[in-house]
Structure formats: C-alpha cells, structure tokens
CSV table of C-alpha atoms in Angstrom, one decimal:
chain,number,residue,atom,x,y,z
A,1,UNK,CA,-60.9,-29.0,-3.0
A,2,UNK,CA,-58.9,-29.2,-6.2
A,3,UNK,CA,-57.7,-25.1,-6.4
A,4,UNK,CA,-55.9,-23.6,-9.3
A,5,UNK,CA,-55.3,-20.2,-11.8
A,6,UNK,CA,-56.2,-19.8,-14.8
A,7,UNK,CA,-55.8,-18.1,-18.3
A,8,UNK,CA,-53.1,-15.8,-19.9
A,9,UNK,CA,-49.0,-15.7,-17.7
A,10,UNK,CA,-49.4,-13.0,-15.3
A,11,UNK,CA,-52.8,-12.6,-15.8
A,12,UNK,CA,-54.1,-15.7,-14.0
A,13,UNK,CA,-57.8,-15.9,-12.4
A,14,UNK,CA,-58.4,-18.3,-9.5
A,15,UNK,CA,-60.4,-21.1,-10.1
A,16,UNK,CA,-61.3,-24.6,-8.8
A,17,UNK,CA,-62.4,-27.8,-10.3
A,18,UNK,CA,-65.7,-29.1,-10.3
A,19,UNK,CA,-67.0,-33.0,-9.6
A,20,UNK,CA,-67.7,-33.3,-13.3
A,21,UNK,CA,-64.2,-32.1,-13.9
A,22,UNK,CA,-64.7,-28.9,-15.5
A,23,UNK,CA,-63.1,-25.5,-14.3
A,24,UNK,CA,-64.9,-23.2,-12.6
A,25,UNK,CA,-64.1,-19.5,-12.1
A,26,UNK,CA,-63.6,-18.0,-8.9
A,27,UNK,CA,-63.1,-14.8,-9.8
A,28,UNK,CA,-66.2,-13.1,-9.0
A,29,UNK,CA,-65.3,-13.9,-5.0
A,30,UNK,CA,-61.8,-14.4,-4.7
A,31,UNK,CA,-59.3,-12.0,-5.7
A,32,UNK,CA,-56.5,-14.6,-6.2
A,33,UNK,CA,-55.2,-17.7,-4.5
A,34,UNK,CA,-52.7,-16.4,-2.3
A,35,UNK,CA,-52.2,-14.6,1.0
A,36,UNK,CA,-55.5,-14.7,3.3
A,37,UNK,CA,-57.2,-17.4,0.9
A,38,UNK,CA,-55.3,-19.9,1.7
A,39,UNK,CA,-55.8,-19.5,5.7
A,40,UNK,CA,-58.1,-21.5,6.6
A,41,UNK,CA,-60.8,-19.0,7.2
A,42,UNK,CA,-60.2,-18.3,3.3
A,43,UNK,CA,-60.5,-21.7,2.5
A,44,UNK,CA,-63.7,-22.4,4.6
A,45,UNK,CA,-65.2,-19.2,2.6
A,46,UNK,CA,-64.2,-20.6,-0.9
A,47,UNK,CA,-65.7,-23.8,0.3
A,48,UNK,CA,-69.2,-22.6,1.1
A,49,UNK,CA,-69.4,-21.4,-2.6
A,50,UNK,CA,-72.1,-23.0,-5.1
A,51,UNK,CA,-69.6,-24.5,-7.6
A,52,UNK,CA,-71.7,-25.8,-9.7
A,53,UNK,CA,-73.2,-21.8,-10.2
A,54,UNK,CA,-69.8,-20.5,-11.0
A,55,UNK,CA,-69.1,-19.8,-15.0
A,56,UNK,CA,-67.1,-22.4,-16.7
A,57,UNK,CA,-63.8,-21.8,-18.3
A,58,UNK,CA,-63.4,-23.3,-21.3
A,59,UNK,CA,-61.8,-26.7,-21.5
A,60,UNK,CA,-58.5,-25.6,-23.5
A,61,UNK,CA,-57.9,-22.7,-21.4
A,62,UNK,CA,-54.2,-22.7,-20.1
A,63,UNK,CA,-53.4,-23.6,-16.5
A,64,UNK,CA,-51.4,-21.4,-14.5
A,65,UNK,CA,-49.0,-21.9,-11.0
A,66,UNK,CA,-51.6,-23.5,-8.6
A,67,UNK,CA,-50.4,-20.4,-5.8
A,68,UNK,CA,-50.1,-16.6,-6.8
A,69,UNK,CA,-47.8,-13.8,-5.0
A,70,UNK,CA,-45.5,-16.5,-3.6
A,71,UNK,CA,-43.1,-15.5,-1.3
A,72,UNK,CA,-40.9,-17.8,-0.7
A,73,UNK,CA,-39.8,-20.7,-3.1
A,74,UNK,CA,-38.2,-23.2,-0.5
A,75,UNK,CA,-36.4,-26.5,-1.3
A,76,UNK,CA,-35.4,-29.6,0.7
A,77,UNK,CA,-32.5,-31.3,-1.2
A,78,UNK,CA,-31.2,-35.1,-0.6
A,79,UNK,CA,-34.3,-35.7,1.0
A,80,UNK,CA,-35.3,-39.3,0.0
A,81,UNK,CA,-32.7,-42.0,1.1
A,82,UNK,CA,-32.9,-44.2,-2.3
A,83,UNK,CA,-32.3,-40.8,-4.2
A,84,UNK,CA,-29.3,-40.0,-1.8
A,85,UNK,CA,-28.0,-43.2,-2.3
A,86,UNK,CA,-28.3,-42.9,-5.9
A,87,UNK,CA,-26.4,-39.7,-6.1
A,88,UNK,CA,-23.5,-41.6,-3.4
A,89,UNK,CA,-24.1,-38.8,-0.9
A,90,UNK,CA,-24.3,-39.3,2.4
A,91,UNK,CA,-27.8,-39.0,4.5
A,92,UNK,CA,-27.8,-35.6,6.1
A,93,UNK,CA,-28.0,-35.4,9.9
A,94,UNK,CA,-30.6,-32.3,9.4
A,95,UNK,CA,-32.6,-31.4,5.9
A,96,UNK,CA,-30.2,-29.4,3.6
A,97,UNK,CA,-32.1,-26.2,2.7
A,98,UNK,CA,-31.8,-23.8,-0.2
A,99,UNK,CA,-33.7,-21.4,-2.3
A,100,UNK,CA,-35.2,-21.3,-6.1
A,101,UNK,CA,-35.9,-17.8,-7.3
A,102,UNK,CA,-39.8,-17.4,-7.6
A,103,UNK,CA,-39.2,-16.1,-10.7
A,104,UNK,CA,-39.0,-19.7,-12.3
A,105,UNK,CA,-42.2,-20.3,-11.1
A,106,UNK,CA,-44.7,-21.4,-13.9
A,107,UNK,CA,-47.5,-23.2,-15.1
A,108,UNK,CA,-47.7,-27.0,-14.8
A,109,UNK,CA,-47.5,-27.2,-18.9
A,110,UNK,CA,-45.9,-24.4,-20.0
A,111,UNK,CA,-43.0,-26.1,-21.3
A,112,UNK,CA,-39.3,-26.3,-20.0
A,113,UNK,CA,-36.8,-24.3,-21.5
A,114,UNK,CA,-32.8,-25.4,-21.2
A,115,UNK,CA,-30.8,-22.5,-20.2
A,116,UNK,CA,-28.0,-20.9,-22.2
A,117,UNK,CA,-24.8,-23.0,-21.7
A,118,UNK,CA,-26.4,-25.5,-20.5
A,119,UNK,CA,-25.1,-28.9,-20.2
A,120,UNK,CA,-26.5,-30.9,-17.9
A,121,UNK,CA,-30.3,-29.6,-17.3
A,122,UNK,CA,-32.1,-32.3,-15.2
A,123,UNK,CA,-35.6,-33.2,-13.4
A,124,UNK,CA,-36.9,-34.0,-10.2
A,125,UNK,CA,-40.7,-34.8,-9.6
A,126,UNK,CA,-41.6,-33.2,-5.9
A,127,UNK,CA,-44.3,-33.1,-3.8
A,128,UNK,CA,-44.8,-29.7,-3.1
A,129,UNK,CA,-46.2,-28.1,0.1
A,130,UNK,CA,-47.8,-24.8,0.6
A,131,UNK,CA,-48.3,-23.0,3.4
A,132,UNK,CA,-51.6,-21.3,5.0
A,133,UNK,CA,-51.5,-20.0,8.0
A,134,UNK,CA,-48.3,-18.1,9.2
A,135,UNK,CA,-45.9,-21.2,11.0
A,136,UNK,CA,-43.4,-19.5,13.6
A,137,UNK,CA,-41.3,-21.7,15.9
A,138,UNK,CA,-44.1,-24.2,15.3
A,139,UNK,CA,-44.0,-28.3,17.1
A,140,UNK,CA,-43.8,-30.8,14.4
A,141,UNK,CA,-46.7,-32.5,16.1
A,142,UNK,CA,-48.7,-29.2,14.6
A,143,UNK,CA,-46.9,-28.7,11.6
A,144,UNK,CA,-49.5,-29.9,9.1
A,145,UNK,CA,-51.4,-27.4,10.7
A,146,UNK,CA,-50.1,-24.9,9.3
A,147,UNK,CA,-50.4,-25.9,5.5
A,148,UNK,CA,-53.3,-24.9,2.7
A,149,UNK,CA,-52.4,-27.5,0.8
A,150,UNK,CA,-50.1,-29.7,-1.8
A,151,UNK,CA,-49.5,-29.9,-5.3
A,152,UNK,CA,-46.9,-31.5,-7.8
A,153,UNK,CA,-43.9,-29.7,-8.7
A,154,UNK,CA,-40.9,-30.4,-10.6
A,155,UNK,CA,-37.2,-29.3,-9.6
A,156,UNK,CA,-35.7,-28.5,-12.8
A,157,UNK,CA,-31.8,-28.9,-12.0
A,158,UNK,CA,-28.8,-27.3,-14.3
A,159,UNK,CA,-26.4,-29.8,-12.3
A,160,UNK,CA,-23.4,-27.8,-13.7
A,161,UNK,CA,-24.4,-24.8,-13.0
A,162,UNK,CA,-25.4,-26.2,-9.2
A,163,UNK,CA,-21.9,-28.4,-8.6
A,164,UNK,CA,-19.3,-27.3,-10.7
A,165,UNK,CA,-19.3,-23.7,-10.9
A,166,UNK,CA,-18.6,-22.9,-7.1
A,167,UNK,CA,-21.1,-21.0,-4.5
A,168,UNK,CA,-24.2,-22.4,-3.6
A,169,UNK,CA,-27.1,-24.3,-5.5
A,170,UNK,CA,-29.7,-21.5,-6.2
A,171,UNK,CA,-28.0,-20.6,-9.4
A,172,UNK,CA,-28.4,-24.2,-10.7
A,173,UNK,CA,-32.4,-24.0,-9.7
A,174,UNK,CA,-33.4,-21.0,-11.0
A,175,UNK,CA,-33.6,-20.5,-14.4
A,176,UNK,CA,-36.8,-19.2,-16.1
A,177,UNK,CA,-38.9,-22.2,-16.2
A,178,UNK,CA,-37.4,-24.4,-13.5
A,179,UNK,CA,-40.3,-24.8,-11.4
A,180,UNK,CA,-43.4,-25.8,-12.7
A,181,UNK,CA,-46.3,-26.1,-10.0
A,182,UNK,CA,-49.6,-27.5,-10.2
A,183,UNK,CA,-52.0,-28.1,-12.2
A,184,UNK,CA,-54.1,-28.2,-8.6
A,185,UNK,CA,-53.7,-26.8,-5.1
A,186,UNK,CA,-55.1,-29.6,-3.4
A,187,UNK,CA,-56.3,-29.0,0.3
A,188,UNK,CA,-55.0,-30.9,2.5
A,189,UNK,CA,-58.2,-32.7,3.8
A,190,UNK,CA,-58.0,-34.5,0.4
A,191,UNK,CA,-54.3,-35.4,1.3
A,192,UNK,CA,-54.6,-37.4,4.9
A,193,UNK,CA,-50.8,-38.9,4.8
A,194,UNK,CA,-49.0,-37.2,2.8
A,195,UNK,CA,-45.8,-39.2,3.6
A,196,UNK,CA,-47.5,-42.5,1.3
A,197,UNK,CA,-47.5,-41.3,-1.9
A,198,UNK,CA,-47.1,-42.5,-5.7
A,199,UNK,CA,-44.5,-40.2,-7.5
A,200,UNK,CA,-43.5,-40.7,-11.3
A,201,UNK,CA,-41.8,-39.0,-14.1
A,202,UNK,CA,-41.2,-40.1,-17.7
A,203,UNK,CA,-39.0,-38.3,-20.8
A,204,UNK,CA,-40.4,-39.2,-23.7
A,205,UNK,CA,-42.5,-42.1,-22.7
A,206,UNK,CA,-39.5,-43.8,-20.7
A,207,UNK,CA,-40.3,-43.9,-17.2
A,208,UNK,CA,-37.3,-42.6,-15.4
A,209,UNK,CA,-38.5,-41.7,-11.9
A,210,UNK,CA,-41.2,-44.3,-10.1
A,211,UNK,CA,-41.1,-43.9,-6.0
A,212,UNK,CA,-43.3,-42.6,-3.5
A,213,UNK,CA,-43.0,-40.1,-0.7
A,214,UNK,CA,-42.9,-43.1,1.8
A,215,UNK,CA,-39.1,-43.2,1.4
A,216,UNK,CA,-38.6,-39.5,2.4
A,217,UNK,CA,-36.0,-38.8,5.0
A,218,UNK,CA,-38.0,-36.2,6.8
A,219,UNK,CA,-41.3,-36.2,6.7
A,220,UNK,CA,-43.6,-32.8,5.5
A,221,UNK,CA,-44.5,-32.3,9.3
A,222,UNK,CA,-40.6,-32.3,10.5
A,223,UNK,CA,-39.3,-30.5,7.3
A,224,UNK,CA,-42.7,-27.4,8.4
A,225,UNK,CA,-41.3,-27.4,11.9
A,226,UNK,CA,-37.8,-27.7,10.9
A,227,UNK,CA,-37.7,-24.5,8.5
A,228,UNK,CA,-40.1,-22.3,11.3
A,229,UNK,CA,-37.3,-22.5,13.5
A,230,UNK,CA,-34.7,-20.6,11.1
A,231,UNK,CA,-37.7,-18.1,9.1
A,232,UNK,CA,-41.5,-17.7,9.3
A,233,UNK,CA,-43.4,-19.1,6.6
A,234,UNK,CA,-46.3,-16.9,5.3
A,235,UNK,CA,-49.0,-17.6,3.5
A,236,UNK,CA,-48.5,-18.7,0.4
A,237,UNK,CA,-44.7,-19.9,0.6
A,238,UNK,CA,-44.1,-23.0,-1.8
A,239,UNK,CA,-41.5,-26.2,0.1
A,240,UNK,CA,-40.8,-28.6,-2.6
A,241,UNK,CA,-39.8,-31.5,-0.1
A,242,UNK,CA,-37.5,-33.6,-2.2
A,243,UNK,CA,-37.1,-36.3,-5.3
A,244,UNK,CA,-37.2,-40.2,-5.4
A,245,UNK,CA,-34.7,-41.7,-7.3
A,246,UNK,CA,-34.5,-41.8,-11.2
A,247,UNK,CA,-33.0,-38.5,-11.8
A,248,UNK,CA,-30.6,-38.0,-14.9
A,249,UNK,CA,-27.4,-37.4,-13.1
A,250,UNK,CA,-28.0,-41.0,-11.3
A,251,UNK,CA,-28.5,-42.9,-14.3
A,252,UNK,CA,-26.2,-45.5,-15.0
A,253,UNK,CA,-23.6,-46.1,-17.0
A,254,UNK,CA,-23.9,-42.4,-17.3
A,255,UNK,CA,-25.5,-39.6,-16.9
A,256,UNK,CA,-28.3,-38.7,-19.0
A,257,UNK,CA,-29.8,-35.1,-19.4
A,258,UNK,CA,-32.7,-33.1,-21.2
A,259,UNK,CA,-32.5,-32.3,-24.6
A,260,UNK,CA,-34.5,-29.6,-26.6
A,261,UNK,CA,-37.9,-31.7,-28.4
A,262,UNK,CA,-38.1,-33.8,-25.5
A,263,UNK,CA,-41.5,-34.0,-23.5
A,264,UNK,CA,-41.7,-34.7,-19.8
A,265,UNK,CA,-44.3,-36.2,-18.2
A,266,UNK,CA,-45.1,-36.3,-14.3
A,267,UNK,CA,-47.5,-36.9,-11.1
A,268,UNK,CA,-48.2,-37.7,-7.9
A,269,UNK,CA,-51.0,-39.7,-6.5
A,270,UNK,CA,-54.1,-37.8,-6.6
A,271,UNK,CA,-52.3,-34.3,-7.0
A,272,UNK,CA,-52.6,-33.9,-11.1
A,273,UNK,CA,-50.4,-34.1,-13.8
A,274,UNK,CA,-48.2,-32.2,-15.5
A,275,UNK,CA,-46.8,-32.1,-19.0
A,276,UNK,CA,-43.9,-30.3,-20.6
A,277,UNK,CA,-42.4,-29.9,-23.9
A,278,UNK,CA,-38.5,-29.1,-23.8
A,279,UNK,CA,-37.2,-26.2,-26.1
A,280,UNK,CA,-33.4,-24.4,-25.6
A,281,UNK,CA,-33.6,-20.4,-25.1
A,282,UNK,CA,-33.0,-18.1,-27.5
C-alpha cells in the first residue's frame, strides 16, 4: 500500500492511493497514520478496506508528511561509503547517530526555506524508514520486522551551523523545513530489498545526487537492531538511513550550496517524488 496525509499543515487526513492513482480518503476509518496504524494489525485493517468506495480527494489537494505524531526523528550520518569518501571522512566502525527536531518535519512539496544566517544550506536524498511495531533489544535477523514501512526524505543540512559552530549536529538539521517526508508511506511488502535501490536528486534540473541504497554501509536491518539496543523505537519513529554521494559540500572544485529561487527535485525507486521550491526566511 501506497499511505499518506492529506490537506491543510496540521490539519492532515490520512489517505492512500488508489490503482488508478487517485487519492482516497481514509478518514472515515482511520483516525491518522500514526501509532497503532502502523502495527501491523492496523495495517492489515486498512488493507481490508474497499478503496475503490472511499471519497476521492481532489487531484490538487496538498500532500502532507507521509507519518503523523512522530516521535522520534532519527538520523544515520556517513552512512554510504562513496558519500564518506566524498566528504574525506573516515568509514565509521559503528553508525554515527544523531537527532533532527520533529518540528522540521513537513510535506514532500512544501518548499525549503534557508535559515537566517545561513551560508551553507545543503541536501541529502534519504531513504527513510518508519517504524511499526515497538523494536526493543531486537536481532538484526528480525529487524525489518519491526517496520510499517519506507518513504523518501531529504536531510536538509545548514553545514555551518552543523561543523563550524561547535556542539553537536542537531542544530545544523533542524531548521523549519529541513525534513521533508513522503509523498507515500509505502508498506514494506511493496519494498522486498530495501538495500537495492535507485536514489536521485537534481537543483534546478542539474542532477547532483545519482546512487542507490546498495552502497550503504549498514544496511536498514543492522541500522533497526543497532539503534534498539541504545532506545526503543515506537510506532511511528522516522530513521532516515543515510545519503549517496552528490551533496553540495562534496562538490568539486568547491562547494556548492542552495540558493533562494532554486527548485529541488528528488526520489527513490518506487517510493514517490518530491519537489521543492527554495525561498530564504523572513
């Protein structure tokens, strides 16, 4: 199933996306798409509905964050070898963890706005994982297990704000804006091997980013089991996993960053794609 949310920010309605490619409402069974629905018991009940009796929503209807009520908005950073080695880091041992506020959660085309002071905001196209049934302690062997789903998600980076002002990376992630998700949920029956596939990103028509998920250093199922030994993950609880290389702090002979009029384009392989315009803050 291809899940997602639907209609005015922060007043979203669950839907799902029909064969014929129109969106459906969900609304009038599920409350949201988040906590218990993304179990698989609440999955199994959204997929015994009639879609093709649910209302449609109109076509130019905005799309919202894929997952509502997230709890956790985890990240996995160095985590493809080509990106590492375009960034002239060193593979890490064990995946580097850190945190982006939830608060820069937002829809897949809602546009990305550079922060003030900015000077260096970047992307990142990510396959993102979300979680479904509560992972504790969990073997990687039953690590996919334990997710709903995946969608596309891009990393927005303020690389000064993340490496040049001290402290830790958070405050470089986690601007308003800086974490698109979506436009789809996809369950992860539709996603068999999530470790072999295409990822892209282009700014203004230039492709910048053109890998897959093959070159990850940990796969999904480690990077699950890895993080359920340090917290539990909940339903609901977004990992973005990583970037391939192409980012703007790696391009060469230098660095080249976002700038306000731009339009960013991304997607993975049968997860959806997202588009954003790029504006400055007021």
């Amino acid at each position: 199933m291809k899940l997602l949310r639907w209609g005015e920010k922060n007043h979203e309605k669950p839907g799902i996306l029909a064969a014929d490619g129109t969106i459906r409402d969900l609304s009038g069974h599920v409350d949201d798409l988040a906590s218990d629905w993304l179990t698989d018991a609440g999955l199994a009940k959204i997929a015994a509905i009639d879609v093709d009796g649910l209302p449609s929503v109109p076509a130019a209807t905005r799309i919202g964050q894929c997952v509502g009520r997230v709890g956790k908005f985890i990240c996995i950073g160095l985590n493809y070898a080509d990106h590492a080695a375009e960034t002239g880091a060193a593979i890490p041992a064990e995946p580097i963890i850190f945190m982006k506020a939830t608060s820069a959660l937002t829809g897949p085309n809602d546009g990305i706005v550079i922060p003030r002071n900015s000077e260096k905001t970047d992307w990142e196209v990510e396959l993102g994982v979300v979680i479904g049934t509560e992972a504790r302690y969990v073997e990687e062997a039953d690590a996919l297990n334990h997710v709903a789903g995946y969608c596309v998600i891009n990393d927005l980076s303020e690389r000064a704000f993340q490496t040049e002002r001290g402290g830790q990376w958070t405050k470089g992630k986690s601007a308003d804006s800086f974490g698109p998700i979506g436009p789809w949920l996809v369950t992860r029956d539709e996603v068999p091997n999530p470790q072999n596939l295409k990822m892209w990103l282009s700014v203004d028509g230039v492709m910048r980013q053109d890998g897959s998920s093959k070159t990850m250093i940990f796969g999904v199922a480690h990077v699950v089991s890895y993080l359920s030994q340090f917290m539990s993950l909940q339903p609901g609880d977004v990992i973005s996993t990583g970037t391939p290389p192409g980012v703007g702090m790696g391009m060469k002979p230098e660095a080249v960053y976002l700038r306000p009029g731009q339009e960013v384009r991304l997607g993975i392989e049968g997860l959806g794609e997202q588009t954003q315009s790029v504006s400055a803050a007021r």
